[in-house]
mmCIF file of C-alpha atoms in Angstrom:
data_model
loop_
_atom_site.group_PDB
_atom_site.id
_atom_site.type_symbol
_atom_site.label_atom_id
_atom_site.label_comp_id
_atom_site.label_asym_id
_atom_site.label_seq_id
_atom_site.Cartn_x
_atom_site.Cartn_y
_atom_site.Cartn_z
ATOM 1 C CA UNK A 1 119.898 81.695 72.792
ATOM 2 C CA UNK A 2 121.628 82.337 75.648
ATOM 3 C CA UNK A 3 118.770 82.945 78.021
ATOM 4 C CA UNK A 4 117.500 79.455 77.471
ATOM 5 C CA UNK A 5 120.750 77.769 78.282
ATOM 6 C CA UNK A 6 121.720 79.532 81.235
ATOM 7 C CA UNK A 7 117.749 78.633 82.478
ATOM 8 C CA UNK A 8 118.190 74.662 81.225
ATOM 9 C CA UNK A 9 118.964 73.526 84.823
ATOM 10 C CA UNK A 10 116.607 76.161 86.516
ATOM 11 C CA UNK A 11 113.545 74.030 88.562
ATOM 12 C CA UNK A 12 111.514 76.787 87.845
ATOM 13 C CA UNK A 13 108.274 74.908 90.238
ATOM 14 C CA UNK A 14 110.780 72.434 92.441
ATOM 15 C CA UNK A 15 112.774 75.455 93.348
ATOM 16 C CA UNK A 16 109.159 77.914 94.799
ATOM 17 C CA UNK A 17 110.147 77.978 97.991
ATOM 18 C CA UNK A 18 113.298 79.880 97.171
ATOM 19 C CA UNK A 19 110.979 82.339 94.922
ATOM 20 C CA UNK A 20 108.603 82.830 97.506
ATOM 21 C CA UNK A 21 111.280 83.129 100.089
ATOM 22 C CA UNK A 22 112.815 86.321 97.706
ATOM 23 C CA UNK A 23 109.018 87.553 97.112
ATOM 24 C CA UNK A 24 108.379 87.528 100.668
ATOM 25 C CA UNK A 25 111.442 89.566 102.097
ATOM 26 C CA UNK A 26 110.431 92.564 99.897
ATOM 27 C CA UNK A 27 106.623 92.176 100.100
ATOM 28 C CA UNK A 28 107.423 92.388 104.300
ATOM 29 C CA UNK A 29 110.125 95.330 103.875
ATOM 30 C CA UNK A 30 107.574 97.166 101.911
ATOM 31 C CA UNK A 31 104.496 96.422 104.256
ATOM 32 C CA UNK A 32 106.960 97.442 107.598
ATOM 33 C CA UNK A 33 107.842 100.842 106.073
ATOM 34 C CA UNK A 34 103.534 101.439 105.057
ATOM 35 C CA UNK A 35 103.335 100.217 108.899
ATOM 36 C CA UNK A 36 105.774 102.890 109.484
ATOM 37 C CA UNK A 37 103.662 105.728 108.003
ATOM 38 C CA UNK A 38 106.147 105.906 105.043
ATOM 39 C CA UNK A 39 103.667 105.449 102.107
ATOM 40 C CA UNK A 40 103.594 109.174 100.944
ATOM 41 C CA UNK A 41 100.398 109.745 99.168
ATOM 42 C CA UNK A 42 100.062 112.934 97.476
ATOM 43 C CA UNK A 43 97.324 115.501 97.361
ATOM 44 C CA UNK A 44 95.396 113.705 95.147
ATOM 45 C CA UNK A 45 94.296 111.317 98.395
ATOM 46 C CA UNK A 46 94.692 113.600 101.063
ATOM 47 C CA UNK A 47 93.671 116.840 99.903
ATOM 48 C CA UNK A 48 96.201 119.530 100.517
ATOM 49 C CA UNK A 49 97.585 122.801 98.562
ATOM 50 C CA UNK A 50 100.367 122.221 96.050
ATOM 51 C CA UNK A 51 102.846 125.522 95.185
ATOM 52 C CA UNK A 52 104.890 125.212 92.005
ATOM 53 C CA UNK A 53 107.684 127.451 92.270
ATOM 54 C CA UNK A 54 108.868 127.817 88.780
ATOM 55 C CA UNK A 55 112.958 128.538 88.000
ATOM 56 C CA UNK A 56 113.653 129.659 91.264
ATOM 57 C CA UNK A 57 117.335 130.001 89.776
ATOM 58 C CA UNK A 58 120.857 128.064 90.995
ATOM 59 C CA UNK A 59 121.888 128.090 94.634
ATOM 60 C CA UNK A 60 118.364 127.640 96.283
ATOM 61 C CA UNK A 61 117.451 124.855 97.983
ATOM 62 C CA UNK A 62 114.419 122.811 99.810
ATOM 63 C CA UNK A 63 115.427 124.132 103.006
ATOM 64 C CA UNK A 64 115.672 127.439 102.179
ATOM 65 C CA UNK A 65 112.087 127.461 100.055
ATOM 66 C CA UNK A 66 110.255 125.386 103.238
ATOM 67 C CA UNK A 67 111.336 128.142 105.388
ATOM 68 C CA UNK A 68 110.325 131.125 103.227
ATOM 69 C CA UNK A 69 106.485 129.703 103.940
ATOM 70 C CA UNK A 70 105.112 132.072 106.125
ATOM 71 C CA UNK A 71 105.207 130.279 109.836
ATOM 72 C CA UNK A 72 101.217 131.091 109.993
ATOM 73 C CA UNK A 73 100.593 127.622 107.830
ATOM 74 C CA UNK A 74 99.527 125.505 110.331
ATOM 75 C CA UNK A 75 100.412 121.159 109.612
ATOM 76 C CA UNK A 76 103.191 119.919 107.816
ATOM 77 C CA UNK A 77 104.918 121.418 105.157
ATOM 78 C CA UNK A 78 106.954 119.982 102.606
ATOM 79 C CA UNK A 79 108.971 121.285 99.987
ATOM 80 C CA UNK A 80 111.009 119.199 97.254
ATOM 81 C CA UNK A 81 112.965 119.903 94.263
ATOM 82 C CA UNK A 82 111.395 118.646 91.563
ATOM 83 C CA UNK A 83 113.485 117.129 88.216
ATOM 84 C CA UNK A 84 113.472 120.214 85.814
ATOM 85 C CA UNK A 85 114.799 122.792 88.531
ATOM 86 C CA UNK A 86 111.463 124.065 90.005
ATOM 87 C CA UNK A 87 110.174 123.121 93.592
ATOM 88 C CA UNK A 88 107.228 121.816 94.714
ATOM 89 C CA UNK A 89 105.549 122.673 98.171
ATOM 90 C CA UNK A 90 103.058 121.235 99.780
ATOM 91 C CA UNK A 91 100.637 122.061 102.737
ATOM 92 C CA UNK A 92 97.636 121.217 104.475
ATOM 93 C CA UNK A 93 94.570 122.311 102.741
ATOM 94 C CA UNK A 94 94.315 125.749 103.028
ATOM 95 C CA UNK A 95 91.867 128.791 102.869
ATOM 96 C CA UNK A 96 91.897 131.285 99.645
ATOM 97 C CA UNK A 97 93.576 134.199 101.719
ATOM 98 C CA UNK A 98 96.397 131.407 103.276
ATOM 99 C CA UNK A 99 96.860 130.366 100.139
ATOM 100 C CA UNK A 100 96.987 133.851 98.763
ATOM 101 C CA UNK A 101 99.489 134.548 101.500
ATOM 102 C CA UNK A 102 102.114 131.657 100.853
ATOM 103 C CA UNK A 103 101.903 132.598 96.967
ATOM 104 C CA UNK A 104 102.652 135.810 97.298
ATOM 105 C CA UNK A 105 105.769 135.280 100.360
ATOM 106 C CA UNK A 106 107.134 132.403 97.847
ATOM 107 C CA UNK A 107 106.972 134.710 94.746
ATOM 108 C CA UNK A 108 108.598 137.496 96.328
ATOM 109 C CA UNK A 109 110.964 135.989 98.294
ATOM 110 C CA UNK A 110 112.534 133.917 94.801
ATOM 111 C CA UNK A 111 111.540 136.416 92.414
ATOM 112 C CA UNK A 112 109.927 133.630 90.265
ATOM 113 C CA UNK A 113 106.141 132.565 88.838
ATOM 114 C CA UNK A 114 104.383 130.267 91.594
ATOM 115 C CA UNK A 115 101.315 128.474 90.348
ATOM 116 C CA UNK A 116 98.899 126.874 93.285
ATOM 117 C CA UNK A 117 96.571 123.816 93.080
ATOM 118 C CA UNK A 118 94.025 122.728 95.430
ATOM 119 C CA UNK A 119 92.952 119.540 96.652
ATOM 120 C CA UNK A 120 89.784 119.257 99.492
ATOM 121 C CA UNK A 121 90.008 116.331 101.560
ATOM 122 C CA UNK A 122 87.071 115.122 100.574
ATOM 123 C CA UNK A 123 87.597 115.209 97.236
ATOM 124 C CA UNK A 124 90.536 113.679 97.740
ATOM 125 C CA UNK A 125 89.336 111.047 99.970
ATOM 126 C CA UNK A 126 86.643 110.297 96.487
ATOM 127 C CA UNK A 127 89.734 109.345 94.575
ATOM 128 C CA UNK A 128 91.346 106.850 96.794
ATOM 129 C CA UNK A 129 87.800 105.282 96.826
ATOM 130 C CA UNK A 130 87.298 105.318 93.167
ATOM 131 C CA UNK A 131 91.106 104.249 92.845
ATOM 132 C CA UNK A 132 91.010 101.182 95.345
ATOM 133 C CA UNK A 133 87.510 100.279 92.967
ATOM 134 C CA UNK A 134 89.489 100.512 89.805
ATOM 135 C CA UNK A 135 91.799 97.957 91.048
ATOM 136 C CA UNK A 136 89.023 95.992 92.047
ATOM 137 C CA UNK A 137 87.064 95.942 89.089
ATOM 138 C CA UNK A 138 90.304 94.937 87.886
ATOM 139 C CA UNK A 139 90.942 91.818 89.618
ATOM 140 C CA UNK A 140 87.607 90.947 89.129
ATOM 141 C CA UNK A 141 87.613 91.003 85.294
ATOM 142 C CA UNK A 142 91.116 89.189 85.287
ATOM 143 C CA UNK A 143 89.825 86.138 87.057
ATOM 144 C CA UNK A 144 86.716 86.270 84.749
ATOM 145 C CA UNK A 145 88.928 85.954 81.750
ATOM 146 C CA UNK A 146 91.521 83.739 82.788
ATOM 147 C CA UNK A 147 88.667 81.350 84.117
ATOM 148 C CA UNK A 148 86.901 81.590 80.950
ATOM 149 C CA UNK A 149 89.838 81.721 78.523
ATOM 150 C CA UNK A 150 91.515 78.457 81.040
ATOM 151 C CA UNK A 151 90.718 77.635 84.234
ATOM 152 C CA UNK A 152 89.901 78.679 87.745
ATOM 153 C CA UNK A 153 93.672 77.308 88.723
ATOM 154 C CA UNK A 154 95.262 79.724 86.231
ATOM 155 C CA UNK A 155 92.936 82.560 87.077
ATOM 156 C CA UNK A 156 93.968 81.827 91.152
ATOM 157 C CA UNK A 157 97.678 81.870 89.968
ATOM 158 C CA UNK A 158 97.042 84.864 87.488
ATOM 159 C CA UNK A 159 95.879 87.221 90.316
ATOM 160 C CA UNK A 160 98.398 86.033 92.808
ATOM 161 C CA UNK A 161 100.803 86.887 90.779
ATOM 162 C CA UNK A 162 99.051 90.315 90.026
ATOM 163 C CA UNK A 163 98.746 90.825 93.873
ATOM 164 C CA UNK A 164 102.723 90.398 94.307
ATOM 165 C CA UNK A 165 103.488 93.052 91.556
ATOM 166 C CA UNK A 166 100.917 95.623 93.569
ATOM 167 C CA UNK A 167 102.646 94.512 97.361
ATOM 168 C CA UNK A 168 106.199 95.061 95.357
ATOM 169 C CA UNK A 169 105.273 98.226 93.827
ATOM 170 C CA UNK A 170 103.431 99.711 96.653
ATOM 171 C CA UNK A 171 106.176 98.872 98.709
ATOM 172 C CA UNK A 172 109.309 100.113 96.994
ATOM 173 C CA UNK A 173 107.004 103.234 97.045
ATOM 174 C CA UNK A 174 107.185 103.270 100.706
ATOM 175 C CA UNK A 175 110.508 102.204 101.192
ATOM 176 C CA UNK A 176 112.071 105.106 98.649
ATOM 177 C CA UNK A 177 109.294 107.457 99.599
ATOM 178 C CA UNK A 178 108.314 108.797 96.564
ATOM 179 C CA UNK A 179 105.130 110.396 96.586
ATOM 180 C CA UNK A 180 102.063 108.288 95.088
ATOM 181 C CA UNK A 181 99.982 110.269 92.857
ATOM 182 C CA UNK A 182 97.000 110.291 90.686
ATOM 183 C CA UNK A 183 99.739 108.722 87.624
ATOM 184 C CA UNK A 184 100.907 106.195 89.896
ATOM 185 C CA UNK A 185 97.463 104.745 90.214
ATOM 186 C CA UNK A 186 97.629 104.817 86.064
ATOM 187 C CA UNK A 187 100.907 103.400 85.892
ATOM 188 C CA UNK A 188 100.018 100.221 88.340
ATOM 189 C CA UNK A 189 97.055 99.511 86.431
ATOM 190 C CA UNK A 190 98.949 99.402 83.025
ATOM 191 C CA UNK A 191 101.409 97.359 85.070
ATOM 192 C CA UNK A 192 98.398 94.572 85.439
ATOM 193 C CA UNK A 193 98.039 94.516 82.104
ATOM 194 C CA UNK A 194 101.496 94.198 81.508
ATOM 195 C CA UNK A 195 102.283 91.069 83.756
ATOM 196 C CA UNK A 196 99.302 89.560 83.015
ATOM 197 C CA UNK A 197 100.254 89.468 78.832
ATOM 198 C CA UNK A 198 103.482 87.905 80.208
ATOM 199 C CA UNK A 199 101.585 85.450 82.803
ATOM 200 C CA UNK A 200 98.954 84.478 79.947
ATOM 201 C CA UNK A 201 101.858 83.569 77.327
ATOM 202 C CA UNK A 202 103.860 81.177 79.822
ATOM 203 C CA UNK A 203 100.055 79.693 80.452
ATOM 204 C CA UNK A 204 99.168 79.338 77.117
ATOM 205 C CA UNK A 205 101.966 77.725 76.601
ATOM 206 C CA UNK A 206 101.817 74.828 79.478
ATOM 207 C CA UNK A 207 97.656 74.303 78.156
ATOM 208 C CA UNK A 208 99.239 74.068 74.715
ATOM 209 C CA UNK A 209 101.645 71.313 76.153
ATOM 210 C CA UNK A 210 99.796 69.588 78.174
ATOM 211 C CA UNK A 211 98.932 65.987 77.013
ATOM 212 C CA UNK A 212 95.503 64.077 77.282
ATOM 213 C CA UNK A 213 95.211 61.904 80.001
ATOM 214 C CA UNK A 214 94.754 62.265 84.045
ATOM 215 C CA UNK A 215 97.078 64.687 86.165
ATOM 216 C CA UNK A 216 100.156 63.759 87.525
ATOM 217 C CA UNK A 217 101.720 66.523 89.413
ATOM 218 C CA UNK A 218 105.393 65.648 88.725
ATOM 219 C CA UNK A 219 104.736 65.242 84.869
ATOM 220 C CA UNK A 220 102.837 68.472 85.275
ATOM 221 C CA UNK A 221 105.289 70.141 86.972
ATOM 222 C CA UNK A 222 108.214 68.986 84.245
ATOM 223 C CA UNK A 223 105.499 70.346 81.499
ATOM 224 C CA UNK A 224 105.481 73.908 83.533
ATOM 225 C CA UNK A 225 109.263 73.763 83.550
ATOM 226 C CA UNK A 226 109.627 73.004 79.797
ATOM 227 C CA UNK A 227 107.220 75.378 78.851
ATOM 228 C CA UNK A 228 108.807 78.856 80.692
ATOM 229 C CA UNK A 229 111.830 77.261 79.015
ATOM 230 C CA UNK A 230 110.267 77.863 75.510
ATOM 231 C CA UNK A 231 108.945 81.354 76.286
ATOM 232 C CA UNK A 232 111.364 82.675 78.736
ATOM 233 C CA UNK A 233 113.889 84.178 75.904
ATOM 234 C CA UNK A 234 110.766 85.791 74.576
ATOM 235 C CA UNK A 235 109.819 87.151 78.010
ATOM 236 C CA UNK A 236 113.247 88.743 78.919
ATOM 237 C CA UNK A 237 113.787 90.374 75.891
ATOM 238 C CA UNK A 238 110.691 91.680 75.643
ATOM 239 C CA UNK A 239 110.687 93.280 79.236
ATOM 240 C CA UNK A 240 114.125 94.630 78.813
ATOM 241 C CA UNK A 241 112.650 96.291 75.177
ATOM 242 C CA UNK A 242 110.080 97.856 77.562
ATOM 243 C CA UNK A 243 112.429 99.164 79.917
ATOM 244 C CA UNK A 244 114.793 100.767 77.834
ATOM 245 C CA UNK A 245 112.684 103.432 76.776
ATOM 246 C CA UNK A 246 110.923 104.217 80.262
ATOM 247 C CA UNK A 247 114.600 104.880 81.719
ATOM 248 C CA UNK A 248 114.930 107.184 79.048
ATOM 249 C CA UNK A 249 111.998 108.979 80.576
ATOM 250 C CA UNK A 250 112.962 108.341 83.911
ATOM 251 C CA UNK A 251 116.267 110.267 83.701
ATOM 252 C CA UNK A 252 115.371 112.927 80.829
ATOM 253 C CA UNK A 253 111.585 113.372 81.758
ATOM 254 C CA UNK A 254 110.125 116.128 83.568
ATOM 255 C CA UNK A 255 108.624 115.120 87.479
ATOM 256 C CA UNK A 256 105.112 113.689 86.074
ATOM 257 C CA UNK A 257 107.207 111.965 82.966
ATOM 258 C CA UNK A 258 109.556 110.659 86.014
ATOM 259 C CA UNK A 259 106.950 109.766 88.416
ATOM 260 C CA UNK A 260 105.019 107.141 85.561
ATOM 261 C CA UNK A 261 108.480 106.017 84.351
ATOM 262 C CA UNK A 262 109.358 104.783 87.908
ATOM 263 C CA UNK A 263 105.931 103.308 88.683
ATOM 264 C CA UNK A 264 106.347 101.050 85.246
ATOM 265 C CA UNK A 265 110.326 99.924 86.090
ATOM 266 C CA UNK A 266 109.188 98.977 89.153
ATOM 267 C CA UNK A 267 106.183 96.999 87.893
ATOM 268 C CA UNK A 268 107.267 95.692 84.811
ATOM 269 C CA UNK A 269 109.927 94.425 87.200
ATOM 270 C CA UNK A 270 108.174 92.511 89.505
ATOM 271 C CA UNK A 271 105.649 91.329 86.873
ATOM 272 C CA UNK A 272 108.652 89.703 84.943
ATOM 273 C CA UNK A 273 109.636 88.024 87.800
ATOM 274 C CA UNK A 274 106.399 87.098 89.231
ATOM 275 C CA UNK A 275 104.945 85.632 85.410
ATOM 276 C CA UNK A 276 107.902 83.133 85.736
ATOM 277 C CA UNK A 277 108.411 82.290 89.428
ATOM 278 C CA UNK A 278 105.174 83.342 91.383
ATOM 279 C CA UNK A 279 102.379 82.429 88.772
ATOM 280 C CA UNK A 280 103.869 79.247 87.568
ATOM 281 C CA UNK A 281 104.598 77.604 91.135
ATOM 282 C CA UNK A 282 101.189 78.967 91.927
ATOM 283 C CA UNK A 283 99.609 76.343 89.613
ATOM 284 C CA UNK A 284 101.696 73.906 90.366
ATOM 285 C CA UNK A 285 100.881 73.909 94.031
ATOM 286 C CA UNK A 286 96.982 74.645 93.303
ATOM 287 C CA UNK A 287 96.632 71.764 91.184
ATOM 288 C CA UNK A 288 99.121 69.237 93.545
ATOM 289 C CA UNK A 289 95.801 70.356 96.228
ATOM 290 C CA UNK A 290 93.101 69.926 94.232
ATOM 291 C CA UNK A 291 94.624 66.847 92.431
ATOM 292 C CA UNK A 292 95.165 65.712 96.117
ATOM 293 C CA UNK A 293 91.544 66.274 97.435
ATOM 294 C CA UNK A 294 89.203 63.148 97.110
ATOM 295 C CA UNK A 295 86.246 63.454 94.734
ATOM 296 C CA UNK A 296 83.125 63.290 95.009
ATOM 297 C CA UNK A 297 80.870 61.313 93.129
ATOM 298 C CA UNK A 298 78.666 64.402 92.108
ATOM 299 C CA UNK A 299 81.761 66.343 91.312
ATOM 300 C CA UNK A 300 83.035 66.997 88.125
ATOM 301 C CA UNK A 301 85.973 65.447 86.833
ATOM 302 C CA UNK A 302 89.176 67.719 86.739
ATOM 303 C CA UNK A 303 90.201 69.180 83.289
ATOM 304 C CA UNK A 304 92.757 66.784 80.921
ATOM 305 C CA UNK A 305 95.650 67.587 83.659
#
């Protein structure tokens, strides 16, 4: 087992401020390049017109397929190559005869099939709402659960930790600039439920170890320690199992096989990191407060830590 002697000497709690420290670099990377405008979301939240020009053949490039839109289009345009060979354009939204007009200049300019999707703003500007509720609704049920299933503390840990993986994710997004789609908003959500199995199993763990008796936040904190120790072989292996096959369809699958596979090695990720050094700390810290704070007489009496 060498995962768990190489982690022996790690102070997985004493050593948060380190964690955080990491956490926080990437977390304020990510937001300054969103603060920059570099968060490319897709047509799916902006509403737009998408071109798929299929096979174009060798020797064409972005360039040259941007510029064979007919300078009429007013707005950006944008045109990418996409991972199986064809190129993707995109536009502003755009009337049935523009549309009409930028199919046909692409087609017979490259000789090749063009198929055109359409996005209106405001149905676009429905799915970023219904998205942003999903993730809500999300957060919601977690700290349900992990306050029913534990306690409040591990539910306040759980969803900080969950918060981290969406900051990281959303902001590698930003910093590569790969466009977020309707399947990255898919991908993060399975992501939740990924780091929080992994969070839950390092917590289920300390609440199986901890003794009867009042709380002591060093004891507790050892406890937290010896417990990612007993799960953290478990918890490596099983990411890197998860992460072998989505590389396999980031590299060899097609641009909506890619764009998922990247969302989830980004995630699963930060969710591995943030299960053992975000959500544990977390804890430790909420319950050093609250273990701090005087009672009062009407209160009830903290749990058996």
């Amino acid at each position: 087992m060498a995962v768990g002697r190489a982690t022996r000497n790690i102070d997985f709690v004493g050593g948060w401020r380190k964690w955080f420290a990491v956490s926080l670099a990437v977390i304020v990377l990510g937001l300054a390049a969103i603060g920059l405008g570099r968060l490319n979301l897709g047509i799916d939240f902006t509403g737009g017109t998408e071109f798929t020009l299929n096979d174009p053949g060798s020797g064409v490039t972005a360039d040259g397929v941007q510029n064979a839109v007919p300078s009429g289009v007013a707005g950006e345009v944008t045109a990418q190559r996409l991972g199986n060979g064809n190129f993707e354009v995109t536009t502003p939204p755009l009337s049935q005869s523009e549309s009409a007009e930028v199919r046909d200049a692409l087609s017979s300019q490259f000789d090749s099939e063009v198929s055109t999707t359409n996005v209106s703003p405001t149905f676009g500007g429905q799915v970023r709402d219904q998205a942003l509720q999903a993730v809500g609704v999300a957060l919601a049920v977690i700290v349900v659960f992990i306050s029913y299933r534990f306690e409040f503390a591990f539910a306040t840990a759980a969803i900080a930790a969950v918060i981290h993986d969406i900051l990281v994710t959303a902001g590698v997004y930003a910093l590569v600039g790969r466009e977020v789609n309707l399947v990255t908003v898919v991908a993060v959500l399975t992501v939740l439920g990924y780091s929080l199995y992994d969070t839950v199993i390092i917590f289920d763990r300390i609440r199986e170890n901890t003794p009867e008796g009042e709380y002591e936040r060093s004891r507790f904190d050892r406890l937290i320690n010896d417990s990612i120790r007993q799960v953290i072989t478990r918890s490596i292996y099983t990411s890197l199992s998860t992460l072998i096959p989505i590389s396999a369809l980031l590299i060899f699958g097609g641009s909506t096989l890619s764009d998922f596979a990247f969302a989830l090695l980004v995630g699963i990720l930060a969710g591995t990191y943030s299960s053992i050094f975000i959500a544990s700390p977390v804890l430790s810290l909420y319950k050093a407060r609250r273990g701090a704070r005087p009672q009062r007489e009407d209160e009830p009496q903290p749990g058996q830590v």
